[in-house]
Amino acid sequence: MSYLEAKEKYAALGVDAEAAIEKLKTVPISLHCWQGDDVRGFDTDPDAPLTGGIQTTGNYPGRARTPEELMADIDKVLSLIPGKPKLNLHASYAIFAPGEWSDRDKLEPRHFQPWVDFCKARGLGCDFNPTFFSHPKCDPLTLSSPNEETRKFWIEHGRACIRISQYLAEELGQPCTMNIWTGDGFKDVPADRMGPRVRYRESIDEILSEPYDFKLVKPCVESKVFGIGVEAYTVGSAEFCLSYAAMNRDKCIPLMDNGHYHPTEVVSDKIPALLAFFSEIALHVTRPIRWDSDHVVLFDDETREIAREIVRCGGLEGRVNIALDYFDASINRVSAWVTGYRNVQKALLFALLQPVEALKELQDTDQFTELMVRQEELKTAPFGEVWDEYCRQCGKPRDGEWFAEVKKYEKEVLEKRV
Ligand code: RNT
Ligand code: ZN
């Protein structure tokens, strides 16, 4: 079937395929730098284990070890994904001049200037994250620590990151979401669950007292249910983070990571719940298998459902900030990046190819039999042709055309990293 035939089929279903393609071209999606080096960054001992309850598994060859290698890998990814990517950096990816080093409480915008140059040359915006993990000052708590010196150190880190985010937004002319996530928690049953939460709340207050323009810098608070090594108690739980965001709507927004809930909960259902109250929310799209395993995002049911909610709740009109967050070290990392990014785009295109208003009308007029039939039939509409056309119009490879490029890059570049 040709694209033109597919377009006609969609038109018969009440859908404008061309409009869907045009819309998707304008949707920023944030590409996480940390898939390329297993979340290690450049500011601490590269052989030290990750802390904060996150973990990568696998040791596929080719991990990026330097800013140059990471940038080269990101360039390869950018050449293989359609759409409007933004870069997403962690503070631990600061780039220091030879012989120079700054601890996280002393980071400055200039440590990210090479990234600004990188983004400018490619027309990218940039999102940012303070890094409250994998550092000797995690005691193991950070912003919720009872040790005032530790807590102050991490508050200063957060404030430095606000300044860096403001710098990134101003330099690149696009808003910067700045996500606050800590792995603070306990392995076993705590004696005080409230103390750490009160300190965490006060610490975020202090971080957000650093001046910033809320139109340019969008601080987020990300909750989590548990992490490896902190199974019994997480300070930044769902209720904590959501309450914080709700009480501070003039200075931050809630972020949901779909790996951070109990396995039968779905973020797709939480999106409209939050959008009924918040004008903006942020997402980390990942694929949890039994826990927050951060597998590569697939074109699966829940990813499609998340995309449908984003689309039909008006999320593409600047209300939902979409970012990827996963890290698989067991397969080719460039392929992992490209597969997940393309799948989020696919899910959004699939969602844009639904006759949203007609389906809502069936629901509102109690026509649930027809609603089921139409929703099921849409699943086998000729989506692949529209996806191919979208890739073609973006000047990027179609499915079946990009993996050979990754294999070539593996042979010529990644395999030489020993
Ligand atoms: C961890 C959180 C957090 C991190 C990144 C690296 O469980 O999802 O978002 O993955 O900040
Ligand atoms: Zn996340």
Short mmCIF file of C-alpha atoms and ligand atoms in Angstrom, two decimals:
data_model
loop_
_atom_site.label_atom_id
_atom_site.label_comp_id
_atom_site.label_asym_id
_atom_site.label_seq_id
_atom_site.Cartn_x
_atom_site.Cartn_y
_atom_site.Cartn_z
CA MET A 1 0.00 0.00 0.00
CA SER A 2 1.23 3.50 -0.75
CA TYR A 3 1.12 6.48 1.60
CA LEU A 4 -1.60 8.04 -0.53
CA GLU A 5 -3.81 4.98 -0.15
CA ALA A 6 -3.13 4.92 3.60
CA LYS A 7 -4.00 8.59 3.82
CA GLU A 8 -7.33 7.89 2.12
CA LYS A 9 -8.07 5.02 4.48
CA TYR A 10 -7.44 7.32 7.42
CA ALA A 11 -9.58 10.03 5.85
CA ALA A 12 -12.42 7.49 5.66
CA LEU A 13 -11.95 6.95 9.41
CA GLY A 14 -12.22 10.69 9.97
CA VAL A 15 -8.48 11.31 10.40
CA ASP A 16 -6.19 13.79 8.61
CA ALA A 17 -2.88 11.93 8.28
CA GLU A 18 -1.05 14.94 6.84
CA ALA A 19 -2.04 17.09 9.82
CA ALA A 20 -0.83 14.36 12.19
CA ILE A 21 2.57 14.31 10.49
CA GLU A 22 2.86 18.10 10.57
CA LYS A 23 1.94 18.21 14.26
CA LEU A 24 4.46 15.58 15.31
CA LYS A 25 7.30 17.46 13.62
CA THR A 26 6.85 20.26 16.16
CA VAL A 27 6.76 18.21 19.38
CA PRO A 28 9.94 18.47 21.46
CA ILE A 29 11.04 15.20 23.05
CA SER A 30 13.99 15.14 25.37
CA LEU A 31 16.80 12.69 24.62
CA HIS A 32 18.57 11.55 27.80
CA CYS A 33 22.35 11.71 27.53
CA TRP A 34 22.77 8.96 30.16
CA GLN A 35 21.86 6.02 27.91
CA GLY A 36 25.28 6.41 26.28
CA ASP A 37 27.50 5.79 29.30
CA ASP A 38 25.34 3.84 31.76
CA VAL A 39 24.57 6.95 33.88
CA ARG A 40 28.20 7.49 34.93
CA GLY A 41 28.92 11.09 33.93
CA PHE A 42 32.34 12.71 33.98
CA ASP A 43 32.72 14.21 37.45
CA THR A 44 33.36 11.17 39.66
CA ASP A 45 35.35 7.92 39.56
CA PRO A 46 34.05 6.10 36.48
CA ASP A 47 34.51 2.73 38.18
CA ALA A 48 32.56 3.61 41.33
CA PRO A 49 29.18 1.86 41.54
CA LEU A 50 25.97 3.78 40.86
CA THR A 51 24.10 4.73 44.02
CA GLY A 52 20.65 6.13 44.71
CA GLY A 53 18.74 2.96 43.96
CA ILE A 54 19.32 2.96 40.20
CA GLN A 55 21.26 0.31 38.36
CA THR A 56 22.37 -0.57 34.87
CA THR A 57 22.95 -4.18 34.00
CA GLY A 58 25.09 -5.59 31.21
CA ASN A 59 28.49 -4.69 29.85
CA TYR A 60 28.01 -4.50 26.11
CA PRO A 61 31.18 -3.02 24.59
CA GLY A 62 31.35 0.59 23.43
CA ARG A 63 30.29 2.69 26.43
CA ALA A 64 31.14 6.37 25.91
CA ARG A 65 33.93 7.36 28.33
CA THR A 66 34.57 10.99 27.43
CA PRO A 67 32.52 14.00 26.38
CA GLU A 68 33.84 13.60 22.82
CA GLU A 69 32.71 9.96 22.65
CA LEU A 70 29.31 10.76 24.13
CA MET A 71 28.80 13.63 21.70
CA ALA A 72 29.79 11.44 18.76
CA ASP A 73 27.28 8.80 19.85
CA ILE A 74 24.53 11.39 20.31
CA ASP A 75 25.29 12.68 16.81
CA LYS A 76 24.86 9.18 15.44
CA VAL A 77 21.51 8.92 17.26
CA LEU A 78 20.38 12.32 15.97
CA SER A 79 21.02 11.19 12.42
CA LEU A 80 18.66 8.26 12.87
CA ILE A 81 15.65 9.77 14.66
CA PRO A 82 12.89 11.90 13.14
CA GLY A 83 11.16 14.72 14.99
CA LYS A 84 12.29 17.57 17.21
CA PRO A 85 14.75 16.28 19.81
CA LYS A 86 15.99 18.23 22.81
CA LEU A 87 19.03 17.14 24.80
CA ASN A 88 18.66 16.12 28.45
CA LEU A 89 21.77 16.47 30.62
CA HIS A 90 22.64 15.58 34.19
CA ALA A 91 24.91 17.79 36.27
CA SER A 92 27.40 14.93 36.44
CA TYR A 93 28.08 15.53 32.72
CA ALA A 94 29.87 18.82 33.45
CA ILE A 95 32.87 19.28 31.19
CA PHE A 96 36.01 20.57 32.92
CA ALA A 97 39.05 22.17 31.34
CA PRO A 98 42.21 20.03 31.63
CA GLY A 99 43.39 19.93 35.25
CA GLU A 100 40.21 21.57 36.51
CA TRP A 101 37.45 20.02 38.62
CA SER A 102 34.55 21.39 40.66
CA ASP A 103 32.44 19.59 43.19
CA ARG A 104 28.71 19.58 42.59
CA ASP A 105 27.94 22.45 44.96
CA LYS A 106 30.29 24.68 42.97
CA LEU A 107 29.23 23.88 39.41
CA GLU A 108 28.90 26.87 37.12
CA PRO A 109 27.22 27.55 33.79
CA ARG A 110 30.63 27.66 32.11
CA HIS A 111 31.07 23.94 32.84
CA PHE A 112 28.25 23.36 30.39
CA GLN A 113 29.38 25.71 27.67
CA PRO A 114 30.66 22.89 25.45
CA TRP A 115 27.17 21.38 25.64
CA VAL A 116 25.63 24.74 24.74
CA ASP A 117 27.91 24.90 21.71
CA PHE A 118 26.91 21.35 20.83
CA CYS A 119 23.19 22.16 21.10
CA LYS A 120 23.48 25.47 19.23
CA ALA A 121 25.22 23.84 16.29
CA ARG A 122 22.37 21.34 16.04
CA GLY A 123 19.44 23.61 16.87
CA LEU A 124 18.61 21.71 20.06
CA GLY A 125 17.10 22.92 23.31
CA CYS A 126 18.40 21.41 26.53
CA ASP A 127 16.83 20.07 29.74
CA PHE A 128 18.78 19.59 32.95
CA ASN A 129 18.98 17.51 36.12
CA PRO A 130 20.86 18.02 39.36
CA THR A 131 22.65 14.76 40.19
CA PHE A 132 21.84 13.72 43.76
CA PHE A 133 23.38 10.23 43.47
CA SER A 134 26.64 8.39 42.79
CA HIS A 135 28.73 10.79 44.87
CA PRO A 136 30.71 10.46 48.16
CA LYS A 137 28.45 13.06 49.83
CA CYS A 138 25.39 10.75 49.64
CA ASP A 139 25.35 9.69 53.30
CA PRO A 140 23.20 7.87 51.86
CA LEU A 141 20.59 10.63 52.19
CA THR A 142 21.04 13.94 50.36
CA LEU A 143 18.35 16.64 50.55
CA SER A 144 16.67 14.80 53.43
CA SER A 145 19.82 14.13 55.44
CA PRO A 146 19.81 14.87 59.19
CA ASN A 147 23.41 15.97 58.77
CA GLU A 148 23.20 19.73 58.13
CA GLU A 149 26.51 19.86 56.30
CA THR A 150 25.41 17.15 53.88
CA ARG A 151 22.02 18.71 53.37
CA LYS A 152 23.53 22.16 52.74
CA PHE A 153 25.95 20.69 50.19
CA TRP A 154 23.08 19.23 48.20
CA ILE A 155 20.95 22.38 48.50
CA GLU A 156 23.87 24.34 47.06
CA HIS A 157 24.05 21.79 44.27
CA GLY A 158 20.37 22.32 43.51
CA ARG A 159 20.78 26.09 43.49
CA ALA A 160 23.80 25.85 41.19
CA CYS A 161 21.64 23.74 38.85
CA ILE A 162 18.90 26.38 38.77
CA ARG A 163 21.52 28.90 37.60
CA ILE A 164 22.80 26.45 34.99
CA SER A 165 19.25 25.72 33.78
CA GLN A 166 18.54 29.43 33.42
CA TYR A 167 21.77 29.74 31.41
CA LEU A 168 20.83 26.82 29.14
CA ALA A 169 17.36 28.25 28.50
CA GLU A 170 18.66 31.74 27.76
CA GLU A 171 21.46 30.56 25.50
CA LEU A 172 19.32 28.14 23.54
CA GLY A 173 16.08 30.11 23.46
CA GLN A 174 13.99 27.19 24.64
CA PRO A 175 12.62 26.45 28.13
CA CYS A 176 14.64 24.07 30.30
CA THR A 177 12.89 21.56 32.56
CA MET A 178 15.04 20.92 35.63
CA ASN A 179 14.15 17.70 37.35
CA ILE A 180 14.71 17.12 41.05
CA TRP A 181 14.94 13.44 41.88
CA THR A 182 16.78 11.89 44.79
CA GLY A 183 17.16 8.23 45.70
CA ASP A 184 16.85 9.14 49.37
CA GLY A 185 15.39 6.27 51.36
CA PHE A 186 16.11 3.29 53.60
CA LYS A 187 16.77 -0.37 53.04
CA ASP A 188 14.89 -1.37 56.14
CA VAL A 189 12.04 -0.24 58.33
CA PRO A 190 12.72 3.32 59.51
CA ALA A 191 11.96 4.74 62.94
CA ASP A 192 11.07 8.17 61.56
CA ARG A 193 9.28 8.55 58.26
CA MET A 194 8.28 12.17 58.62
CA GLY A 195 11.56 13.81 59.63
CA PRO A 196 13.30 13.08 56.32
CA ARG A 197 10.24 14.28 54.40
CA VAL A 198 10.04 17.56 56.29
CA ARG A 199 13.76 18.13 55.64
CA TYR A 200 13.31 17.21 51.97
CA ARG A 201 10.46 19.74 51.70
CA GLU A 202 12.57 22.45 53.31
CA SER A 203 15.51 21.65 51.05
CA ILE A 204 13.44 21.93 47.87
CA ASP A 205 12.07 25.24 49.22
CA GLU A 206 15.62 26.48 49.60
CA ILE A 207 16.65 25.32 46.13
CA LEU A 208 13.64 27.02 44.56
CA SER A 209 14.38 30.25 46.43
CA GLU A 210 17.21 30.73 43.93
CA PRO A 211 15.84 33.27 41.42
CA TYR A 212 14.69 31.98 38.02
CA ASP A 213 12.15 32.82 35.35
CA PHE A 214 9.44 30.15 35.60
CA LYS A 215 8.67 30.58 31.91
CA LEU A 216 12.23 29.52 31.09
CA VAL A 217 13.19 27.19 33.91
CA LYS A 218 10.66 24.56 34.91
CA PRO A 219 11.73 22.77 38.06
CA CYS A 220 10.05 19.37 38.44
CA VAL A 221 9.74 17.00 41.37
CA GLU A 222 9.91 13.28 40.50
CA SER A 223 8.52 10.68 42.87
CA LYS A 224 9.43 7.02 43.18
CA VAL A 225 8.04 3.95 44.89
CA PHE A 226 11.33 2.24 45.79
CA GLY A 227 14.85 1.56 44.54
CA ILE A 228 17.43 -1.20 44.84
CA GLY A 229 18.93 -0.99 48.32
CA VAL A 230 16.19 1.38 49.49
CA GLU A 231 13.28 -1.05 49.45
CA ALA A 232 11.55 -0.16 52.70
CA TYR A 233 11.06 3.57 52.45
CA THR A 234 11.41 6.33 49.85
CA VAL A 235 11.43 9.93 51.05
CA GLY A 236 10.17 11.39 47.75
CA SER A 237 7.10 9.17 47.48
CA ALA A 238 4.19 9.85 45.11
CA GLU A 239 2.13 11.64 47.76
CA PHE A 240 5.11 13.70 48.86
CA CYS A 241 6.07 14.92 45.38
CA LEU A 242 2.55 15.49 44.17
CA SER A 243 1.67 17.45 47.32
CA TYR A 244 4.83 19.51 46.95
CA ALA A 245 3.99 20.39 43.36
CA ALA A 246 0.34 21.11 44.19
CA MET A 247 1.30 23.47 47.02
CA ASN A 248 3.93 25.23 44.89
CA ARG A 249 2.22 25.59 41.54
CA ASP A 250 3.83 28.94 40.91
CA LYS A 251 7.33 27.49 40.98
CA CYS A 252 7.41 23.84 39.99
CA ILE A 253 5.58 21.02 38.20
CA PRO A 254 5.10 17.32 38.96
CA LEU A 255 7.05 14.71 37.00
CA MET A 256 5.84 11.14 36.58
CA ASP A 257 8.20 8.35 35.56
CA ASN A 258 6.19 5.32 34.50
CA GLY A 259 8.70 3.01 36.20
CA HIS A 260 8.01 4.57 39.58
CA TYR A 261 4.64 3.14 40.58
CA HIS A 262 3.28 -0.17 41.79
CA PRO A 263 3.18 -2.63 38.88
CA THR A 264 -0.59 -2.49 38.36
CA GLU A 265 -0.73 1.31 38.33
CA VAL A 266 -0.56 3.05 34.96
CA VAL A 267 0.74 6.53 34.24
CA SER A 268 -1.61 6.81 31.24
CA ASP A 269 -4.51 7.11 33.69
CA LYS A 270 -2.63 9.57 35.90
CA ILE A 271 -1.97 12.04 33.06
CA PRO A 272 -5.59 13.28 32.77
CA ALA A 273 -5.93 13.21 36.56
CA LEU A 274 -3.02 15.61 36.94
CA LEU A 275 -3.95 17.75 33.95
CA ALA A 276 -7.33 18.38 35.61
CA PHE A 277 -5.35 20.42 38.17
CA PHE A 278 -1.93 21.36 36.79
CA SER A 279 -1.44 23.50 33.70
CA GLU A 280 1.80 21.65 32.99
CA ILE A 281 3.28 18.28 33.90
CA ALA A 282 6.43 16.38 32.91
CA LEU A 283 7.00 12.73 32.05
CA HIS A 284 9.88 10.28 32.05
CA VAL A 285 8.98 7.59 29.56
CA THR A 286 10.59 4.25 30.30
CA ARG A 287 9.69 0.54 30.39
CA PRO A 288 9.58 -1.11 33.76
CA ILE A 289 9.73 -4.90 33.84
CA ARG A 290 8.51 -5.99 37.28
CA TRP A 291 10.30 -3.01 38.83
CA ASP A 292 11.93 0.23 37.69
CA SER A 293 14.23 -1.73 35.41
CA ASP A 294 14.54 1.06 32.83
CA HIS A 295 14.34 -1.17 29.76
CA VAL A 296 14.24 0.40 26.29
CA VAL A 297 10.81 1.86 25.46
CA LEU A 298 8.85 -0.34 23.05
CA PHE A 299 5.81 0.35 20.87
CA ASP A 300 3.69 -1.44 23.44
CA ASP A 301 0.19 -1.01 24.85
CA GLU A 302 1.04 1.29 27.75
CA THR A 303 3.37 3.50 25.70
CA ARG A 304 0.57 3.91 23.15
CA GLU A 305 -1.94 4.63 25.90
CA ILE A 306 0.36 7.25 27.45
CA ALA A 307 0.66 8.88 24.02
CA ARG A 308 -3.11 8.80 23.50
CA GLU A 309 -3.68 10.58 26.79
CA ILE A 310 -1.02 13.17 25.98
CA VAL A 311 -2.67 13.87 22.62
CA ARG A 312 -6.30 13.90 23.68
CA CYS A 313 -5.68 15.96 26.84
CA GLY A 314 -4.03 18.71 24.80
CA GLY A 315 -0.61 17.72 26.09
CA LEU A 316 1.07 18.61 22.81
CA GLU A 317 0.05 22.24 23.28
CA GLY A 318 2.86 22.74 25.78
CA ARG A 319 1.15 21.06 28.71
CA VAL A 320 3.18 17.83 28.82
CA ASN A 321 6.98 17.92 28.79
CA ILE A 322 8.10 14.57 27.40
CA ALA A 323 11.49 13.05 28.17
CA LEU A 324 12.98 9.57 27.83
CA ASP A 325 14.56 7.87 30.83
CA TYR A 326 16.00 4.39 30.45
CA PHE A 327 19.43 2.81 30.36
CA ASP A 328 20.24 -0.59 28.95
CA ALA A 329 23.91 -1.62 29.07
CA SER A 330 23.30 -5.12 27.69
CA ILE A 331 22.78 -4.17 24.04
CA ASN A 332 24.22 -1.68 21.57
CA ARG A 333 23.58 1.63 23.33
CA VAL A 334 23.04 3.67 20.16
CA SER A 335 20.45 1.15 19.02
CA ALA A 336 18.80 1.30 22.47
CA TRP A 337 18.58 5.08 22.23
CA VAL A 338 17.24 5.09 18.66
CA THR A 339 14.72 2.31 19.25
CA GLY A 340 13.21 4.00 22.31
CA TYR A 341 13.13 7.45 20.75
CA ARG A 342 11.52 6.20 17.57
CA ASN A 343 8.98 4.24 19.60
CA VAL A 344 7.87 7.29 21.57
CA GLN A 345 7.46 9.09 18.26
CA LYS A 346 5.56 6.14 16.82
CA ALA A 347 3.22 6.07 19.79
CA LEU A 348 2.53 9.79 19.42
CA LEU A 349 1.90 9.47 15.69
CA PHE A 350 -0.38 6.51 16.33
CA ALA A 351 -2.27 8.64 18.85
CA LEU A 352 -2.49 11.58 16.44
CA LEU A 353 -4.09 9.21 13.93
CA GLN A 354 -7.17 8.64 16.08
CA PRO A 355 -10.46 10.42 15.48
CA VAL A 356 -10.39 11.81 19.01
CA GLU A 357 -13.55 13.89 18.88
CA ALA A 358 -15.64 11.18 17.22
CA LEU A 359 -14.57 8.63 19.83
CA LYS A 360 -15.33 11.03 22.70
CA GLU A 361 -18.74 11.61 21.18
CA LEU A 362 -19.44 7.86 21.19
CA GLN A 363 -18.50 7.76 24.88
CA ASP A 364 -20.60 10.78 25.78
CA THR A 365 -23.65 9.39 24.01
CA ASP A 366 -23.36 5.95 25.63
CA GLN A 367 -22.48 4.16 22.40
CA PHE A 368 -20.02 1.79 24.03
CA THR A 369 -20.56 -1.08 21.61
CA GLU A 370 -19.52 1.04 18.65
CA LEU A 371 -16.74 2.64 20.67
CA MET A 372 -15.19 -0.78 21.23
CA VAL A 373 -15.51 -1.76 17.58
CA ARG A 374 -13.98 1.49 16.30
CA GLN A 375 -11.13 1.48 18.80
CA GLU A 376 -10.29 -2.11 17.87
CA GLU A 377 -10.42 -1.43 14.13
CA LEU A 378 -8.07 1.53 14.46
CA LYS A 379 -5.38 -0.84 15.70
CA THR A 380 -4.99 -2.37 12.24
CA ALA A 381 -5.34 0.81 10.19
CA PRO A 382 -2.35 1.28 7.82
CA PHE A 383 -0.14 3.04 10.35
CA GLY A 384 3.20 1.81 8.96
CA GLU A 385 2.78 3.78 5.72
CA VAL A 386 2.15 7.02 7.59
CA TRP A 387 5.15 6.37 9.85
CA ASP A 388 7.35 5.77 6.79
CA GLU A 389 6.11 8.99 5.25
CA TYR A 390 6.81 10.91 8.46
CA CYS A 391 10.41 9.62 8.54
CA ARG A 392 10.79 10.47 4.86
CA GLN A 393 9.50 14.01 5.34
CA CYS A 394 11.88 14.46 8.29
CA GLY A 395 14.75 13.32 6.07
CA LYS A 396 15.48 10.40 8.41
CA PRO A 397 15.72 6.65 7.74
CA ARG A 398 12.58 4.56 7.70
CA ASP A 399 12.24 1.30 9.63
CA GLY A 400 14.49 -1.25 8.00
CA GLU A 401 16.98 1.41 6.94
CA TRP A 402 18.78 2.49 10.11
CA PHE A 403 20.07 -0.59 11.86
CA ALA A 404 22.77 -1.20 9.23
CA GLU A 405 24.10 2.27 10.11
CA VAL A 406 24.31 1.32 13.78
CA LYS A 407 26.15 -1.90 12.95
CA LYS A 408 28.62 0.03 10.83
CA TYR A 409 29.16 2.54 13.66
CA GLU A 410 29.69 -0.33 16.06
CA LYS A 411 32.36 -1.85 13.84
CA GLU A 412 34.11 1.40 13.01
CA VAL A 413 33.81 3.29 16.30
CA LEU A 414 32.35 1.46 19.29
CA GLU A 415 34.42 -1.71 18.99
CA LYS A 416 37.60 0.35 19.03
CA ARG A 417 36.82 1.62 22.54
CA VAL A 418 38.82 -0.84 24.60
C1 RNT B 1 15.62 7.18 38.80
C2 RNT B 1 14.87 8.29 38.16
C3 RNT B 1 15.70 9.39 37.57
C4 RNT B 1 16.92 8.90 36.88
C5 RNT B 1 17.66 9.92 36.06
C6 RNT B 1 19.04 9.47 35.75
O1 RNT B 1 14.82 6.15 39.20
O2 RNT B 1 14.01 7.77 37.19
O3 RNT B 1 14.92 10.14 36.70
O4 RNT B 1 16.63 7.82 36.05
O5 RNT B 1 17.63 11.14 36.69
ZN ZN B 2 13.05 9.10 35.84
#
